[in-house]
Short mmCIF file of C-alpha atoms and ligand atoms in Angstrom, two decimals:
data_model
loop_
_atom_site.label_atom_id
_atom_site.label_comp_id
_atom_site.label_asym_id
_atom_site.label_seq_id
_atom_site.Cartn_x
_atom_site.Cartn_y
_atom_site.Cartn_z
CA MET A 67 -28.27 -19.85 85.48
CA GLY A 68 -31.34 -17.98 84.17
CA GLY A 69 -31.73 -16.58 80.65
CA THR A 70 -28.81 -14.62 79.21
CA LYS A 71 -29.46 -11.17 77.71
CA ASN A 72 -27.25 -10.63 74.68
CA LYS A 73 -27.14 -9.26 71.15
CA ALA A 74 -28.09 -10.85 67.85
CA VAL A 75 -28.20 -9.50 64.29
CA TYR A 76 -31.43 -9.71 62.30
CA LEU A 77 -32.14 -9.09 58.66
CA LYS A 78 -34.51 -6.12 58.58
CA SER A 79 -35.47 -6.49 54.92
CA TYR A 80 -34.38 -8.53 51.92
CA PRO A 81 -31.89 -6.52 49.82
CA ALA A 82 -32.47 -5.97 46.10
CA GLY A 83 -28.99 -5.48 44.65
CA LEU A 84 -26.09 -4.72 46.95
CA PRO A 85 -26.88 -5.14 50.66
CA GLY A 86 -26.30 -2.09 52.88
CA PRO A 87 -26.26 -1.36 56.63
CA SER A 88 -29.98 -0.48 56.59
CA HIS A 89 -30.83 -4.11 55.77
CA PHE A 90 -29.51 -5.23 59.18
CA GLU A 91 -30.55 -4.58 62.76
CA THR A 92 -28.90 -5.54 66.06
CA ARG A 93 -31.43 -6.49 68.73
CA VAL A 94 -31.17 -7.46 72.38
CA VAL A 95 -32.48 -10.98 72.84
CA GLU A 96 -32.74 -13.39 75.74
CA THR A 97 -31.13 -16.79 75.33
CA PRO A 98 -32.86 -19.28 77.64
CA ALA A 99 -31.02 -21.44 80.16
CA PRO A 100 -29.95 -24.80 78.67
CA ARG A 101 -32.23 -27.76 79.42
CA ASP A 102 -31.22 -31.39 79.85
CA GLY A 103 -28.89 -32.43 77.04
CA GLU A 104 -28.32 -28.80 75.98
CA MET A 105 -25.45 -26.33 76.32
CA LEU A 106 -25.13 -22.58 76.53
CA MET A 107 -22.63 -21.51 73.86
CA ARG A 108 -20.69 -18.25 73.66
CA THR A 109 -19.76 -17.24 70.12
CA VAL A 110 -16.09 -16.28 70.00
CA TRP A 111 -15.47 -15.93 66.25
CA MET A 112 -18.05 -15.81 63.47
CA SER A 113 -17.71 -16.01 59.73
CA VAL A 114 -19.27 -13.95 56.99
CA ASP A 115 -19.41 -15.73 53.64
CA PRO A 116 -20.57 -14.79 50.15
CA TYR A 117 -23.11 -17.66 50.09
CA MET A 118 -25.11 -15.83 52.77
CA ARG A 119 -26.20 -13.37 50.08
CA GLY A 120 -28.10 -16.24 48.44
CA ARG A 121 -30.00 -16.79 51.71
CA MET A 122 -31.21 -13.19 51.55
CA ARG A 123 -33.45 -13.98 48.56
CA PRO A 124 -36.79 -15.32 49.80
CA ASP A 125 -37.93 -16.18 46.26
CA VAL A 126 -34.99 -18.29 45.12
CA LYS A 127 -34.84 -21.99 45.89
CA SER A 128 -31.33 -22.92 46.91
CA TYR A 129 -29.47 -25.66 48.76
CA VAL A 130 -29.90 -23.73 52.03
CA PRO A 131 -33.22 -22.15 53.01
CA PRO A 132 -33.59 -18.34 52.95
CA PHE A 133 -33.05 -16.36 56.16
CA SER A 134 -36.21 -15.43 58.01
CA LEU A 135 -36.78 -11.78 58.97
CA ASP A 136 -38.09 -12.93 62.37
CA GLN A 137 -35.05 -14.91 63.48
CA PRO A 138 -31.43 -13.90 64.07
CA LEU A 139 -29.18 -14.56 61.09
CA ASP A 140 -27.08 -17.70 61.35
CA GLY A 141 -23.80 -19.02 60.00
CA GLY A 142 -20.47 -20.62 60.81
CA ALA A 143 -18.82 -19.82 64.13
CA VAL A 144 -16.31 -21.01 66.69
CA SER A 145 -17.96 -21.07 70.11
CA GLU A 146 -17.04 -21.84 73.70
CA VAL A 147 -19.16 -24.11 75.86
CA VAL A 148 -20.17 -21.92 78.82
CA GLU A 149 -22.54 -24.28 80.59
CA SER A 150 -23.10 -27.94 79.70
CA ASN A 151 -25.92 -30.34 80.43
CA ASN A 152 -24.65 -32.57 77.62
CA SER A 153 -22.33 -35.47 78.49
CA GLY A 154 -20.47 -35.12 75.16
CA PHE A 155 -19.05 -31.67 75.92
CA LYS A 156 -17.77 -29.84 78.98
CA LYS A 157 -17.50 -26.21 80.01
CA GLY A 158 -14.50 -24.61 78.30
CA ASP A 159 -14.60 -26.81 75.17
CA TYR A 160 -14.26 -24.99 71.84
CA VAL A 161 -16.29 -26.13 68.85
CA VAL A 162 -16.83 -25.12 65.26
CA ALA A 163 -20.28 -25.43 63.71
CA PHE A 164 -22.41 -24.12 60.87
CA GLN A 165 -24.33 -22.38 63.67
CA GLY A 166 -23.69 -19.67 66.21
CA GLY A 167 -22.88 -16.84 63.84
CA TRP A 168 -24.55 -13.40 64.10
CA LYS A 169 -25.27 -13.77 67.83
CA GLU A 170 -23.36 -13.60 71.11
CA TYR A 171 -24.93 -16.62 72.82
CA TRP A 172 -26.93 -19.61 71.62
CA ILE A 173 -28.23 -22.98 72.74
CA SER A 174 -26.92 -26.24 71.26
CA ASN A 175 -28.00 -29.84 71.73
CA GLY A 176 -24.60 -30.99 70.49
CA ASP A 177 -25.66 -31.80 66.92
CA GLY A 178 -23.31 -30.64 64.17
CA LEU A 179 -20.52 -29.55 66.53
CA THR A 180 -16.87 -30.40 65.87
CA ARG A 181 -14.46 -29.94 68.77
CA VAL A 182 -11.41 -27.85 67.79
CA ASP A 183 -7.90 -27.82 69.21
CA PRO A 184 -6.83 -24.28 70.13
CA GLY A 185 -3.25 -25.58 70.42
CA LEU A 186 -3.08 -26.53 66.74
CA ALA A 187 -4.04 -23.20 65.18
CA PRO A 188 -5.70 -19.92 66.18
CA LEU A 189 -9.41 -20.49 66.74
CA SER A 190 -10.38 -18.24 63.82
CA ALA A 191 -8.48 -20.50 61.40
CA TYR A 192 -11.27 -23.05 61.84
CA LEU A 193 -13.50 -20.64 59.91
CA GLY A 194 -10.94 -20.20 57.13
CA VAL A 195 -7.97 -22.26 56.06
CA LEU A 196 -8.86 -25.20 58.35
CA GLY A 197 -12.61 -24.74 57.96
CA MET A 198 -15.30 -24.60 55.29
CA PRO A 199 -13.37 -22.35 52.84
CA GLY A 200 -10.23 -24.50 53.18
CA LEU A 201 -12.21 -27.68 52.51
CA THR A 202 -13.86 -25.96 49.52
CA ALA A 203 -10.46 -25.06 48.08
CA TRP A 204 -8.95 -28.48 48.69
CA ALA A 205 -11.98 -30.38 47.35
CA GLY A 206 -12.39 -28.28 44.20
CA LEU A 207 -8.70 -28.70 43.46
CA THR A 208 -8.16 -32.36 44.33
CA GLN A 209 -11.56 -33.81 43.39
CA ILE A 210 -12.41 -31.80 40.26
CA LEU A 211 -9.39 -30.00 38.80
CA GLN A 212 -6.78 -32.65 39.67
CA PRO A 213 -3.83 -30.64 38.31
CA ASN A 214 -0.78 -32.52 37.08
CA PRO A 215 2.68 -31.18 37.83
CA GLY A 216 3.46 -28.53 35.22
CA ASP A 217 -0.21 -27.73 34.53
CA THR A 218 -1.27 -24.10 34.44
CA VAL A 219 -3.96 -23.35 37.03
CA PHE A 220 -5.91 -20.08 36.89
CA VAL A 221 -7.64 -18.93 40.10
CA SER A 222 -10.04 -15.99 40.36
CA GLY A 223 -10.88 -14.38 43.70
CA ALA A 224 -7.35 -15.52 44.48
CA ALA A 225 -6.65 -13.41 47.57
CA GLY A 226 -9.82 -14.49 49.36
CA ALA A 227 -10.49 -17.25 51.85
CA VAL A 228 -10.96 -19.99 49.25
CA GLY A 229 -8.77 -18.66 46.43
CA SER A 230 -5.67 -18.12 48.56
CA VAL A 231 -5.72 -21.77 49.66
CA VAL A 232 -6.31 -22.99 46.08
CA CYS A 233 -3.28 -21.06 44.81
CA GLN A 234 -0.96 -22.41 47.49
CA LEU A 235 -2.13 -26.02 47.23
CA ALA A 236 -1.88 -25.91 43.44
CA LYS A 237 1.68 -24.58 43.71
CA ILE A 238 2.61 -27.30 46.22
CA LYS A 239 1.26 -29.88 43.73
CA GLY A 240 3.70 -28.58 41.12
CA ALA A 241 1.35 -26.43 39.02
CA ARG A 242 2.08 -23.02 37.55
CA VAL A 243 -0.40 -20.64 39.16
CA ILE A 244 -2.00 -17.58 37.60
CA ALA A 245 -4.00 -15.61 40.16
CA SER A 246 -6.51 -12.81 39.73
CA ALA A 247 -7.41 -10.36 42.51
CA GLY A 248 -8.70 -6.82 42.87
CA SER A 249 -5.76 -4.76 44.16
CA LYS A 250 -2.01 -4.34 43.78
CA GLU A 251 -1.53 -5.15 47.48
CA LYS A 252 -3.37 -8.45 47.05
CA CYS A 253 -1.40 -9.28 43.88
CA ASP A 254 1.91 -8.49 45.59
CA TRP A 255 1.03 -10.85 48.46
CA LEU A 256 -0.05 -13.58 46.03
CA LEU A 257 3.33 -13.37 44.28
CA LYS A 258 5.36 -13.19 47.48
CA GLU A 259 3.55 -15.62 49.76
CA GLY A 260 0.42 -16.91 48.09
CA GLY A 261 1.89 -19.38 45.59
CA ALA A 262 1.23 -17.36 42.41
CA ASP A 263 3.66 -17.24 39.51
CA VAL A 264 1.65 -14.49 37.83
CA ALA A 265 -0.87 -12.19 39.53
CA LEU A 266 -3.32 -10.10 37.52
CA ASN A 267 -5.16 -7.16 39.08
CA TYR A 268 -8.44 -7.60 37.22
CA ARG A 269 -9.37 -3.97 37.84
CA ASP A 270 -6.65 -3.08 35.28
CA TYR A 271 -8.70 -4.85 32.59
CA LYS A 272 -11.84 -3.14 31.39
CA ASN A 273 -13.53 -6.14 29.77
CA ALA A 274 -13.27 -9.83 28.95
CA GLY A 275 -11.22 -9.03 25.82
CA ALA A 276 -8.52 -7.25 27.80
CA LEU A 277 -8.41 -9.97 30.45
CA THR A 278 -8.29 -12.63 27.68
CA LYS A 279 -5.19 -10.95 26.24
CA ALA A 280 -3.46 -10.73 29.63
CA LEU A 281 -4.22 -14.40 30.30
CA ALA A 282 -2.95 -15.43 26.87
CA GLU A 283 0.33 -13.65 27.59
CA ALA A 284 0.58 -15.32 31.01
CA ALA A 285 -0.37 -18.77 29.68
CA PRO A 286 0.79 -19.09 26.04
CA ASP A 287 -0.02 -22.82 26.05
CA GLY A 288 -3.44 -22.29 27.61
CA ILE A 289 -5.00 -22.95 30.98
CA ASN A 290 -5.33 -26.57 32.08
CA CYS A 291 -7.41 -25.84 35.19
CA TYR A 292 -9.62 -22.93 36.17
CA PHE A 293 -10.92 -22.48 39.74
CA GLU A 294 -13.89 -20.13 39.32
CA ASN A 295 -14.85 -17.88 42.23
CA VAL A 296 -16.03 -14.78 40.39
CA GLY A 297 -17.90 -15.38 37.10
CA GLY A 298 -18.62 -12.72 34.47
CA MET A 299 -15.61 -11.60 32.45
CA HIS A 300 -13.33 -13.98 34.35
CA LEU A 301 -15.17 -17.05 33.04
CA GLU A 302 -15.32 -15.66 29.51
CA ALA A 303 -11.59 -14.88 29.51
CA ALA A 304 -10.75 -18.29 31.00
CA LEU A 305 -12.85 -20.08 28.34
CA ASN A 306 -11.02 -18.11 25.65
CA ASN A 307 -7.76 -19.56 26.95
CA ILE A 308 -8.58 -23.13 27.92
CA ALA A 309 -6.20 -25.83 26.82
CA PHE A 310 -7.26 -29.18 25.35
CA GLY A 311 -8.65 -31.44 28.10
CA ALA A 312 -8.99 -28.55 30.58
CA ARG A 313 -11.05 -28.79 33.77
CA ILE A 314 -13.09 -25.93 35.22
CA ALA A 315 -14.42 -26.07 38.80
CA LEU A 316 -17.37 -23.72 39.32
CA CYS A 317 -17.08 -22.86 42.99
CA GLY A 318 -18.71 -19.44 43.07
CA MET A 319 -19.64 -16.42 40.97
CA ILE A 320 -19.57 -13.53 43.39
CA SER A 321 -19.73 -10.93 40.61
CA VAL A 322 -23.38 -11.87 39.93
CA TYR A 323 -24.70 -12.41 43.48
CA ASN A 324 -26.20 -8.93 43.72
CA ASN A 325 -27.65 -8.83 40.22
CA THR A 326 -31.38 -8.21 40.13
CA GLU A 327 -31.71 -9.86 36.70
CA LEU A 328 -30.13 -13.14 35.62
CA GLU A 329 -27.10 -12.45 33.44
CA PRO A 330 -26.67 -14.22 30.10
CA GLY A 331 -23.98 -16.91 30.17
CA PRO A 332 -20.59 -16.50 28.49
CA PRO A 333 -20.92 -16.34 24.68
CA ASN A 334 -18.00 -18.71 24.19
CA LEU A 335 -19.23 -21.80 26.10
CA ALA A 336 -18.90 -23.83 22.91
CA PHE A 337 -15.13 -23.71 23.36
CA LEU A 338 -15.64 -26.51 25.87
CA ILE A 339 -16.52 -28.78 22.94
CA ALA A 340 -13.57 -28.15 20.67
CA ARG A 341 -11.15 -28.32 23.60
CA SER A 342 -12.77 -31.46 25.06
CA ALA A 343 -12.94 -29.58 28.36
CA LYS A 344 -15.05 -30.29 31.44
CA MET A 345 -16.85 -27.77 33.63
CA GLN A 346 -18.33 -28.89 36.94
CA GLY A 347 -20.08 -27.00 39.69
CA PHE A 348 -19.96 -28.14 43.30
CA ILE A 349 -21.02 -27.26 46.82
CA VAL A 350 -18.65 -28.01 49.61
CA SER A 351 -21.21 -30.06 51.54
CA ILE A 352 -20.93 -32.92 49.04
CA TYR A 353 -17.33 -33.33 50.19
CA LEU A 354 -17.92 -33.22 53.95
CA HIS A 355 -17.11 -36.93 54.12
CA LEU A 356 -13.56 -36.03 53.02
CA ALA A 357 -13.06 -33.50 55.83
CA MET A 358 -10.62 -35.74 57.73
CA GLN A 359 -8.55 -36.34 54.58
CA PHE A 360 -8.49 -32.58 53.97
CA ALA A 361 -7.43 -31.85 57.55
CA SER A 362 -4.73 -34.51 57.52
CA GLU A 363 -3.22 -32.96 54.37
CA VAL A 364 -3.65 -29.25 55.09
CA ALA A 365 -3.08 -29.01 58.87
CA PRO A 366 0.54 -30.27 58.64
CA LEU A 367 1.23 -27.89 55.72
CA LEU A 368 -0.07 -25.06 57.87
CA ALA A 369 1.99 -26.15 60.88
CA GLN A 370 5.12 -26.34 58.69
CA GLY A 371 4.49 -22.82 57.38
CA LYS A 372 4.03 -24.14 53.84
CA ILE A 373 0.57 -22.64 53.69
CA LYS A 374 0.07 -19.05 54.81
CA PHE A 375 -3.21 -17.40 55.54
CA ARG A 376 -4.45 -13.88 56.02
CA GLU A 377 -7.50 -12.63 57.84
CA SER A 378 -9.46 -9.40 57.92
CA VAL A 379 -10.56 -9.17 61.54
CA TYR A 380 -13.59 -7.09 62.52
CA ASP A 381 -14.18 -6.43 66.21
CA GLY A 382 -17.57 -6.89 67.83
CA LEU A 383 -20.90 -8.26 66.64
CA ASP A 384 -22.03 -4.78 65.54
CA GLU A 385 -19.35 -4.90 62.82
CA ALA A 386 -20.73 -8.12 61.28
CA PRO A 387 -22.98 -6.38 58.70
CA ASN A 388 -20.06 -4.19 57.54
CA ALA A 389 -17.82 -7.22 57.26
CA PHE A 390 -20.45 -9.02 55.18
CA ILE A 391 -21.12 -6.03 52.90
CA GLY A 392 -17.33 -5.59 52.51
CA LEU A 393 -17.07 -9.00 50.80
CA PHE A 394 -18.76 -7.50 47.74
CA HIS A 395 -16.34 -4.56 47.64
CA GLY A 396 -13.11 -6.53 48.05
CA GLU A 397 -12.53 -5.06 51.53
CA ASN A 398 -11.42 -8.36 52.98
CA PHE A 399 -7.93 -9.67 52.37
CA GLY A 400 -8.02 -13.39 53.12
CA LYS A 401 -10.78 -14.68 55.38
CA ALA A 402 -13.23 -12.14 56.83
CA VAL A 403 -13.88 -13.00 60.50
CA ILE A 404 -15.58 -11.21 63.36
CA ARG A 405 -14.30 -11.45 66.93
CA VAL A 406 -17.69 -11.53 68.66
CA GLY A 407 -16.34 -11.97 72.19
CA PRO A 408 -12.98 -12.40 73.91
CA ASP A 409 -10.78 -15.20 72.53
CA ARG A 410 -9.28 -16.71 75.71
CA ALA A 411 -7.89 -19.83 74.02
N1 NAP B 721 -19.29 -23.96 46.22
C1 NAP B 721 -19.14 -23.86 47.52
O1 NAP B 721 -19.49 -24.74 48.32
C2 NAP B 721 -18.47 -22.61 48.07
C3 NAP B 721 -17.99 -22.57 49.38
C4 NAP B 721 -17.33 -21.40 49.80
C5 NAP B 721 -17.22 -20.32 48.93
N2 NAP B 721 -17.75 -20.40 47.68
C6 NAP B 721 -17.62 -19.31 46.74
O2 NAP B 721 -16.23 -19.06 46.55
C7 NAP B 721 -16.05 -17.68 46.26
C8 NAP B 721 -15.04 -17.11 47.24
O3 NAP B 721 -15.57 -17.20 48.55
P1 NAP B 721 -14.68 -16.74 49.80
O4 NAP B 721 -15.40 -17.16 51.01
O5 NAP B 721 -13.29 -17.17 49.57
O6 NAP B 721 -14.80 -15.16 49.70
P2 NAP B 721 -13.60 -14.16 49.65
O7 NAP B 721 -12.86 -14.41 48.38
O8 NAP B 721 -12.83 -14.25 50.92
O9 NAP B 721 -14.30 -12.74 49.60
C9 NAP B 721 -14.93 -12.29 48.48
C10 NAP B 721 -13.92 -11.61 47.48
O10 NAP B 721 -14.51 -11.63 46.20
C11 NAP B 721 -13.98 -10.58 45.43
N3 NAP B 721 -15.07 -9.92 44.70
C12 NAP B 721 -16.19 -9.37 45.23
N4 NAP B 721 -16.97 -8.87 44.24
C13 NAP B 721 -16.30 -9.12 43.07
C14 NAP B 721 -16.57 -8.85 41.71
N5 NAP B 721 -17.69 -8.22 41.33
N6 NAP B 721 -15.66 -9.22 40.78
C15 NAP B 721 -14.51 -9.85 41.15
N7 NAP B 721 -14.20 -10.14 42.43
C16 NAP B 721 -15.09 -9.78 43.38
C17 NAP B 721 -13.32 -9.60 46.41
O11 NAP B 721 -11.91 -9.65 46.22
P3 NAP B 721 -11.15 -8.70 45.16
O12 NAP B 721 -10.48 -7.62 45.93
O13 NAP B 721 -10.21 -9.64 44.51
O14 NAP B 721 -12.20 -8.14 44.24
C18 NAP B 721 -13.68 -10.15 47.78
O15 NAP B 721 -12.65 -9.96 48.72
C19 NAP B 721 -17.41 -17.03 46.33
O16 NAP B 721 -17.94 -16.96 45.03
C20 NAP B 721 -18.22 -17.99 47.18
O17 NAP B 721 -19.59 -17.91 46.93
C21 NAP B 721 -18.37 -21.52 47.25
#
């Protein structure tokens, strides 16, 4: 097989503030034929994730290098092996990897690929509840927050890929769950299916003071655990309500990712002292060694219907920029995924 002509999405310029469609460009590229030890991969599903915004800042040193303007964007994907010169994989295998996103075809040498079982769950679930966001949720909850039965757990960004799994796992572990999300539809789902005892639509609260009051009403004895996905007024309101000995897991702060200036921290950080509380940030990659433990706990819960998941599905690679931009406007409900090519599994 010669080279394969296909599409890939490039970053045209680095956004300042909110990214828009003009920052992206779809180009026709030629993927070369695989050499010895290599495989031609077809991207079936790709993921868009908030962390990718951090890779669109060439000046900020982070745990992943910035995207280059001269290369296709990259990210997590589920791909099908189309042609294999690698003894570890055969044509028709499906794999998940932190590669393959934002393009229709790509070449792999087999490094960093995990074979997935299409019989266990839909392929796209390996980008969400059974993938990186699911591991993030499970690790932040079990390794940092460690809720006891009866504890009150507050989760922001609760209807998203990570938050929705946190809420349900916390509920299964016997906690009382207070969820925050940005629409009535999301809050209704969180109450009905998503494990929440109380769901707050944060758009109903104008500032940290109003959210503090709502949280105090929902958790009169305080919050024992806070899973932070959003930052800003959510963190301030959570700190105002933390119970003695509380744990806070800093997973993400999506409300500040498009800021052009660094925002001052919450004015009430000192509450951590008086309440003997702990706040810890983490990146999911430090827990990759626990991926099997995560899968052995969460996959059966999924199979038994004890964990539900939602997806916002976008069709075709051309939709990937819109799907990514939509993350910052709350357009996704559950995991945002793009069906790049036919899913024949
Ligand atoms: N530490 C790690 O290793 C790690 C790994 C994965 C994800 N994360 C972080 O976890 C968080 C959630 O990620 P995800 O993949 O699950 O994304 P997601 O929740 O599926 O999608 C993003 C959601 O964030 C909410 N949002 C956007 N802008 C907001 C704002 N200004 N204020 C409040 N809410 C806002 C929107 O929901 P609403 O409709 O509710 O506004 C949107 O749907 C992000 O902060 C991400 O960076 C961290």
